[in-house]
Amino acid sequence: MHFSIPDTEDFISDTGSFTGFNIHINGTFHCCLRYKQLHNLHEQLKRSLPTLVLPHFPPKKLLPLTPNQLEQRRIGLERYIQLVGQDPVLSRSDLLRTFFLNAQQESSFTDCREVTIDIYLMNGYRISTNIYTTEYSSKVLEKACLLIDLPKEYLYYFSLYLIRQENNGDITIMKKLMDFESPYISQKQLNNCKIVIRKSYWDINYDLELMRDRIALNLLYIQALSDVERHWIVTTREILEQLSNLQARGNKREYIEIVRKLPGYGCIKFQRSIVDYPQPNTPATIIIGNKELNLLTSNGMKIQETKFKVTRIRCWRVTTIHSNEELSSNSSSDSQPHLTNLELSFEYLMAKNLLKWITICSEQAMLISVCLQSIVDELLNQKSGIDITQNHIVENTQLSYIRRDGSNHRIKESSSNDTITSLNENDTPNNNQQSSMRKKIKEKFSTTVTFKNGKESVHNEAFEDIGDDDL
């Protein structure tokens, strides 16, 4: 998980004023928390994971903070939560997931109630699913997959994604929905997006297991059809005709066997970006998959493909390169809107003892980073013999969640809908305070930010396994 705390908010309640820290996860606003809420999380992590050494947590202050001290606290909290998000054990803690799920609920003022939401397959098939508004992503995925009879053992080969349909018919994958967020709330934050089911793995050898089941095979087939139609999978005229004949006959297995051997299968294609390789300000198409990050650039009338192996990326970072004011002033321009507000830079081993930084400017820079991290995680899990389903074991522990108004609520983490809204209505903030806070929080929903100073980077643990044969 990628955390940042770009700014703060001042609030006034019946008990006095307080500062809220706006927390962004994986590039979008997630919640606004007080210092004492994060401190309470820190104390619970210490108790639940006593063998781990936690990052340093900014100390308490007895007197009111000066503006400079408040900024130092913001930086300290950001550093703390970034280190927690990068730790392989802490980031997978169910306590952390439950805490941020409840924090999202509190910050969005969402009541826990049953609703029906639409979840789609890549061919547009709609699955109307009854969920609770505060249920986490895996639980919502489980309910949707139950309605299409997907066996539970194949559930975690898939994930929920938010996608946006462009005017030209293309789709843009906006984000992968994680278990620290509610699909219902996250979809409301990103306008004009649909929730879809797509594969959540990168190694196409997992296809062989899924193809043993009729429903899982059908999901693979539907996604393959969509990717071929949108030219994410590269075909020739002859192969496309062969695939069309197989589609007409309903031969799904043979269709998948063919497309699995084609370039682009199992990959995600991103919107046009600007890169500094091989030359500065070069337009490029980014494709991630098959343990590689590919740049497609124009070289005269030819398309030049440059492949960067994920195992040779030593580290990467994501930064903002425009302020919100600059983005607003440029919003009237129709040329490449929102294209350069984020950039991802990665340090690549070009040759033995030669490291070079490559920079990609893209609206989807954070999603590119998330994809890189998931490929690295998959490689490390395979090396350790960890199965896909083992990453989703739910711990049966207790969380004590302190709300911004100071009230305390104990939550059993294994419960899908036991959240802070089960408190009595009398415990909620007064209407004036809630209205003021809701207005401030709402303004943050559409803002995209990342590491503020650009100095923090994600270290690639798979880079350690590189050998002379890789060079």
XYZ file of C-alpha atoms in Angstrom:
471
model
C 0.000 0.000 0.000
C 1.180 3.519 -0.821
C 0.353 6.091 1.859
C 0.677 9.853 1.896
C -0.582 12.663 4.125
C -0.378 15.715 1.861
C -2.255 18.147 4.094
C -4.388 18.670 7.182
C -7.828 20.042 8.059
C -8.926 22.095 11.072
C -12.210 21.073 12.706
C -14.267 22.503 15.545
C -16.449 20.265 17.715
C -18.378 20.632 20.965
C -15.283 19.527 22.888
C -12.903 21.922 21.135
C -10.870 22.187 17.961
C -8.660 19.475 16.476
C -6.559 18.751 13.421
C -7.437 16.037 10.938
C -4.748 14.422 8.778
C -5.923 13.638 5.237
C -4.662 10.182 4.338
C -4.372 9.044 0.731
C -3.900 5.366 -0.100
C -2.757 4.216 -3.529
C -3.193 7.702 -4.922
C -6.683 8.729 -3.831
C -8.136 10.274 -0.694
C -9.188 7.570 1.744
C -9.909 9.098 5.156
C -9.270 11.940 7.596
C -7.922 10.885 11.002
C -6.855 12.549 14.219
C -3.461 11.981 15.788
C -4.969 9.956 18.634
C -6.670 7.594 16.183
C -3.363 6.778 14.495
C -1.682 6.477 17.889
C -4.346 4.000 18.969
C -3.686 1.981 15.792
C 0.034 1.977 16.606
C -0.601 0.664 20.122
C -2.861 -2.123 18.845
C -0.316 -3.150 16.205
C 2.290 -3.419 18.965
C 0.023 -5.682 21.003
C -1.134 -7.867 18.103
C 2.345 -8.261 16.541
C 4.696 -8.219 19.570
C 7.621 -9.843 17.721
C 7.844 -7.040 15.136
C 9.732 -3.788 15.578
C 7.338 -1.051 14.502
C 8.459 2.208 12.888
C 8.967 5.203 15.170
C 5.683 6.936 15.979
C 5.739 10.741 16.457
C 5.570 11.497 20.199
C 2.741 13.257 21.967
C 3.028 16.942 22.916
C 1.613 18.445 26.104
C 1.078 21.947 24.725
C -0.777 23.058 21.580
C 1.353 22.680 18.462
C 2.848 25.610 16.616
C 2.436 25.612 12.806
C 5.992 24.331 12.420
C 5.415 21.542 14.966
C 2.177 20.579 13.222
C 4.021 20.283 9.905
C 6.688 18.130 11.574
C 3.934 15.914 12.992
C 2.375 15.581 9.525
C 5.735 14.572 8.068
C 6.350 12.149 10.934
C 2.937 10.510 10.615
C 3.362 10.252 6.847
C 6.752 8.609 7.284
C 5.328 6.211 9.877
C 2.348 5.117 7.792
C 4.491 4.766 4.653
C 6.834 2.381 6.469
C 3.847 0.417 7.769
C 2.433 0.189 4.239
C 5.729 -1.093 2.840
C 6.217 -3.751 5.526
C 5.125 -7.170 4.130
C 3.699 -8.301 7.489
C 2.118 -5.079 8.725
C 0.540 -4.240 5.368
C -1.207 -7.628 5.310
C -2.442 -7.389 8.886
C -6.191 -7.793 9.111
C -6.130 -5.282 11.950
C -4.756 -2.646 9.562
C -7.359 -3.569 6.937
C -10.228 -3.273 9.390
C -8.945 -0.004 10.823
C -8.773 1.735 7.442
C -12.056 0.219 6.314
C -13.755 1.818 9.322
C -11.816 5.050 8.816
C -13.116 5.260 5.235
C -16.636 4.686 6.494
C -16.345 7.362 9.168
C -14.790 9.943 6.836
C -17.410 9.398 4.119
C -20.286 9.445 6.650
C -21.649 6.202 5.247
C -24.221 4.313 7.290
C -24.034 0.539 7.389
C -27.068 -0.624 5.454
C -27.929 -3.223 2.848
C -27.943 -2.061 -0.779
C -27.848 -3.575 -4.257
C -24.873 -2.701 -6.447
C -24.047 -3.728 -10.008
C -20.844 -5.664 -10.640
C -19.915 -6.395 -14.242
C -17.978 -8.931 -16.232
C -15.780 -7.639 -19.061
C -18.484 -8.407 -21.658
C -20.957 -6.109 -19.883
C -22.880 -8.883 -18.103
C -24.357 -7.386 -14.938
C -24.407 -9.119 -11.571
C -26.807 -7.337 -9.212
C -25.419 -8.080 -5.758
C -26.874 -7.419 -2.320
C -24.137 -6.151 -0.021
C -23.628 -3.969 3.012
C -22.328 -0.497 2.227
C -19.306 -1.032 4.488
C -18.283 -4.524 3.407
C -14.721 -4.915 2.220
C -13.759 -5.854 -1.329
C -13.094 -9.592 -0.884
C -16.456 -10.060 0.803
C -18.241 -8.229 -2.028
C -16.301 -10.279 -4.590
C -17.313 -13.466 -2.797
C -21.000 -12.515 -2.915
C -20.841 -11.633 -6.626
C -18.993 -14.820 -7.549
C -21.489 -16.899 -5.572
C -24.219 -15.581 -7.872
C -22.380 -16.904 -10.958
C -21.536 -20.228 -9.243
C -17.762 -19.771 -9.196
C -16.302 -22.342 -6.759
C -14.850 -20.723 -3.663
C -11.386 -22.231 -4.229
C -11.049 -20.062 -7.366
C -12.314 -16.862 -5.766
C -8.951 -15.224 -5.046
C -7.660 -15.669 -8.570
C -9.923 -12.686 -9.311
C -10.354 -9.167 -7.958
C -12.673 -6.199 -8.272
C -11.541 -3.203 -10.326
C -12.964 0.243 -11.000
C -12.931 1.004 -14.726
C -13.954 4.064 -16.710
C -15.481 3.915 -20.175
C -13.906 6.510 -22.465
C -15.770 8.410 -25.186
C -13.929 6.487 -27.910
C -15.042 3.143 -26.471
C -11.750 2.313 -24.760
C -11.624 1.474 -21.084
C -9.291 2.831 -18.440
C -8.604 0.778 -15.326
C -8.681 3.353 -12.538
C -7.801 1.167 -9.564
C -7.825 -2.291 -8.079
C -10.156 -2.423 -5.085
C -8.376 -3.550 -1.913
C -9.646 -5.013 1.324
C -9.061 -1.800 3.277
C -11.849 -0.149 1.282
C -15.537 -0.584 0.623
C -16.373 -0.970 -3.089
C -19.624 0.889 -2.471
C -17.842 3.924 -0.987
C -14.923 3.888 -3.424
C -17.232 3.753 -6.429
C -19.109 6.805 -5.144
C -15.821 8.687 -4.800
C -14.819 8.059 -8.433
C -17.643 9.222 -10.678
C -18.677 7.359 -13.833
C -16.818 4.177 -12.945
C -18.060 0.589 -13.015
C -16.998 -2.263 -10.751
C -15.756 -5.203 -12.830
C -14.275 -8.634 -12.163
C -10.859 -9.331 -13.705
C -7.997 -11.712 -13.047
C -5.795 -10.687 -10.141
C -2.654 -12.673 -11.034
C 0.143 -12.213 -13.579
C 1.620 -15.690 -14.126
C -0.420 -17.192 -16.968
C 0.406 -20.694 -15.730
C -2.379 -20.180 -13.177
C -4.761 -20.317 -16.151
C -4.252 -24.083 -16.305
C -5.802 -24.513 -12.871
C -8.760 -22.256 -13.665
C -9.443 -23.979 -16.984
C -10.383 -27.122 -15.072
C -13.599 -25.427 -13.920
C -16.397 -24.431 -16.291
C -17.234 -21.108 -14.615
C -13.613 -20.045 -14.134
C -12.906 -20.973 -17.760
C -15.811 -18.776 -18.827
C -14.423 -15.807 -16.875
C -11.031 -16.241 -18.546
C -12.720 -16.462 -21.946
C -14.797 -13.314 -21.385
C -11.738 -11.291 -20.370
C -9.717 -12.646 -23.308
C -12.488 -11.656 -25.742
C -12.533 -8.147 -24.284
C -8.750 -7.745 -24.444
C -8.635 -8.952 -28.060
C -11.462 -6.592 -29.020
C -9.629 -3.627 -27.441
C -6.307 -4.630 -29.019
C -4.649 -5.229 -25.652
C -3.720 -8.632 -27.091
C -1.738 -8.364 -30.334
C -3.064 -10.516 -33.201
C -2.572 -10.907 -36.927
C -5.355 -10.985 -39.508
C -5.027 -14.763 -39.820
C -5.100 -15.372 -36.071
C -8.030 -13.001 -35.634
C -9.988 -14.942 -38.248
C -9.151 -18.192 -36.475
C -10.274 -16.741 -33.158
C -13.520 -15.502 -34.710
C -14.288 -19.012 -35.970
C -13.617 -20.494 -32.521
C -15.833 -17.845 -30.934
C -18.648 -18.623 -33.378
C -18.413 -22.322 -32.468
C -18.229 -21.564 -28.749
C -14.877 -23.345 -28.401
C -13.676 -21.409 -25.362
C -10.836 -23.686 -24.285
C -9.102 -23.668 -27.678
C -9.662 -19.904 -27.937
C -7.807 -19.379 -24.661
C -5.042 -21.807 -25.652
C -4.328 -19.655 -28.700
C -4.488 -16.201 -27.070
C -2.280 -17.343 -24.174
C 0.602 -17.519 -26.675
C 0.013 -14.018 -28.076
C 1.818 -10.789 -27.073
C -0.130 -8.773 -24.545
C -2.040 -11.677 -23.014
C -2.289 -11.341 -19.244
C -1.164 -7.696 -19.442
C -2.692 -4.339 -18.586
C -2.469 -1.580 -21.160
C -2.345 1.982 -19.869
C -3.271 5.307 -21.419
C -0.765 7.258 -23.461
C 2.016 8.599 -21.263
C 5.132 10.765 -21.528
C 8.509 9.102 -20.846
C 12.115 10.269 -20.823
C 13.401 7.156 -22.602
C 14.919 6.872 -25.136
C 14.529 10.677 -25.404
C 12.906 13.256 -23.073
C 9.213 14.045 -23.652
C 8.595 10.914 -25.702
C 4.919 9.819 -26.042
C 4.567 6.164 -25.127
C 2.092 3.409 -24.380
C 2.790 1.443 -21.182
C 2.033 -2.280 -20.986
C 2.656 -4.323 -17.829
C 2.643 -8.111 -17.663
C 4.768 -11.225 -18.157
C 7.155 -9.901 -15.470
C 7.931 -6.877 -17.642
C 7.140 -3.210 -18.059
C 7.038 -2.419 -21.792
C 7.334 0.977 -23.449
C 5.886 1.325 -26.942
C 7.262 4.429 -28.651
C 7.247 5.685 -32.226
C 10.447 5.627 -34.232
C 9.471 7.214 -37.518
C 6.852 4.950 -39.073
C 7.820 2.031 -36.810
C 6.757 1.169 -33.274
C 9.731 0.573 -31.015
C 9.238 -1.753 -28.032
C 11.535 -1.500 -25.016
C 11.180 -4.188 -22.346
C 12.170 -3.627 -18.721
C 12.260 -6.766 -16.573
C 10.627 -6.280 -13.196
C 13.428 -8.216 -11.486
C 15.944 -5.652 -12.751
C 14.029 -2.690 -11.298
C 15.871 -1.904 -8.072
C 13.284 0.534 -6.698
C 10.635 3.008 -7.802
C 8.745 6.030 -6.515
C 5.656 8.043 -7.416
C 5.454 11.819 -7.070
C 3.153 14.693 -7.979
C 4.533 17.201 -10.467
C 1.688 19.740 -10.497
C -0.293 21.332 -7.723
C -4.074 21.148 -7.675
C -4.213 24.828 -8.678
C -2.044 24.168 -11.722
C -4.224 21.252 -12.734
C -7.352 23.369 -12.396
C -5.880 26.167 -14.507
C -5.005 23.642 -17.208
C -8.350 21.868 -17.114
C -9.683 23.884 -20.034
C -7.084 22.388 -22.360
C -8.249 19.380 -24.343
C -4.727 18.169 -25.099
C -3.748 15.256 -22.862
C -5.866 16.224 -19.823
C -4.474 15.129 -16.455
C -1.632 13.352 -18.250
C 1.298 14.807 -16.377
C 0.025 15.319 -12.845
C 1.766 12.138 -11.642
C 5.060 10.563 -12.482
C 6.581 7.184 -11.709
C 10.365 6.853 -11.705
C 12.159 3.533 -11.483
C 15.855 2.718 -11.166
C 16.776 0.058 -13.693
C 19.831 -2.144 -14.046
C 20.688 -1.400 -17.684
C 23.896 -3.433 -17.575
C 26.240 -4.765 -14.943
C 27.159 -1.909 -12.564
C 24.988 0.542 -14.576
C 21.773 1.813 -12.978
C 19.592 4.379 -14.733
C 16.430 6.218 -13.671
C 13.499 6.049 -16.113
C 10.518 8.385 -15.610
C 6.907 7.900 -16.750
C 4.425 10.784 -16.538
C 0.903 9.376 -16.436
C -2.486 9.813 -14.819
C -2.238 6.099 -13.989
C 1.217 6.276 -12.386
C -0.115 5.016 -9.075
C -1.840 2.040 -10.706
C 1.420 1.244 -12.519
C 3.155 1.247 -9.135
C 0.495 -1.025 -7.638
C 0.917 -3.428 -10.582
C 4.693 -3.509 -10.127
C 4.248 -4.264 -6.434
C 1.768 -7.067 -7.107
C 4.132 -8.673 -9.650
C 6.963 -8.530 -7.106
C 4.703 -9.997 -4.404
C 3.670 -12.821 -6.720
C 7.294 -13.632 -7.586
C 8.299 -13.693 -3.915
C 5.272 -15.793 -2.941
C 6.066 -18.324 -5.643
C 9.648 -18.530 -4.445
C 8.417 -19.130 -0.889
C 5.816 -21.670 -1.994
C 2.896 -19.508 -0.875
C -0.371 -20.226 -2.678
C -2.627 -17.420 -3.919
C -5.360 -18.307 -1.435
C -2.956 -18.086 1.523
C -2.756 -14.313 1.152
C -6.403 -13.957 2.177
C -6.513 -15.703 5.535
C -8.650 -13.644 7.917
C -7.373 -13.305 11.479
C -9.889 -13.625 14.294
C -8.796 -10.754 16.537
C -10.373 -7.667 18.040
C -9.993 -4.024 17.031
C -10.802 -1.063 19.199
C -11.637 1.801 16.872
C -11.656 5.326 18.302
C -13.730 7.753 16.300
C -12.829 11.406 15.820
C -15.341 12.425 18.503
C -13.494 10.224 21.019
C -16.072 7.420 21.311
C -14.718 3.882 21.357
C -16.077 0.834 19.537
C -14.797 -2.726 19.636
C -14.929 -4.600 16.339
C -14.454 -8.289 15.678
C -12.342 -8.305 12.532
C -13.796 -11.509 11.121
C -17.207 -9.849 10.882
C -17.986 -8.418 7.460
C -20.406 -5.741 8.526
C -19.690 -5.075 12.219
C -18.496 -1.512 11.791
C -18.627 1.754 13.638
C -22.127 2.532 12.370
C -23.500 -0.091 14.737
C -23.110 2.544 17.470
C -26.193 4.304 18.744
C -27.295 7.305 16.714
C -26.933 9.434 19.845
C -23.166 8.922 19.636
C -22.820 10.654 16.257
C -21.532 14.261 15.949
C -24.050 17.084 15.943
C -25.520 18.143 12.607
C -23.500 21.383 12.263
C -20.191 19.651 12.966
C -21.044 16.752 10.663
C -22.120 19.078 7.841
C -18.896 21.094 8.085
C -16.704 18.008 8.161
C -18.651 16.343 5.333
C -18.078 19.400 3.098
C -14.340 19.402 3.755
C -14.000 15.649 3.274
C -16.033 15.720 0.044
C -13.595 18.235 -1.471
C -10.809 15.662 -1.033
C -12.473 12.733 -2.763
C -11.359 13.604 -6.294
C -7.807 14.695 -5.434
C -4.945 12.453 -6.492
C -1.653 12.692 -4.601
C 1.325 10.565 -3.693
C 4.556 10.959 -1.762
C 4.843 14.688 -1.188
C 8.609 15.213 -1.313
C 9.409 12.548 -3.892
C 12.273 11.131 -1.822
C 10.580 7.968 -0.613
C 10.834 4.905 -2.823
C 9.600 1.323 -2.865
C 12.438 -1.184 -2.718
C 12.045 -4.206 -4.989
C 12.855 -7.322 -2.976
C 12.781 -9.459 -6.129
C 15.762 -7.431 -7.351
C 17.926 -9.280 -4.810
C 17.533 -12.529 -6.766
C 19.036 -11.185 -9.969
C 22.032 -13.152 -11.232
C 24.610 -12.973 -13.980
C 22.282 -14.846 -16.342
C 19.826 -11.930 -16.095
C 22.420 -9.513 -17.370
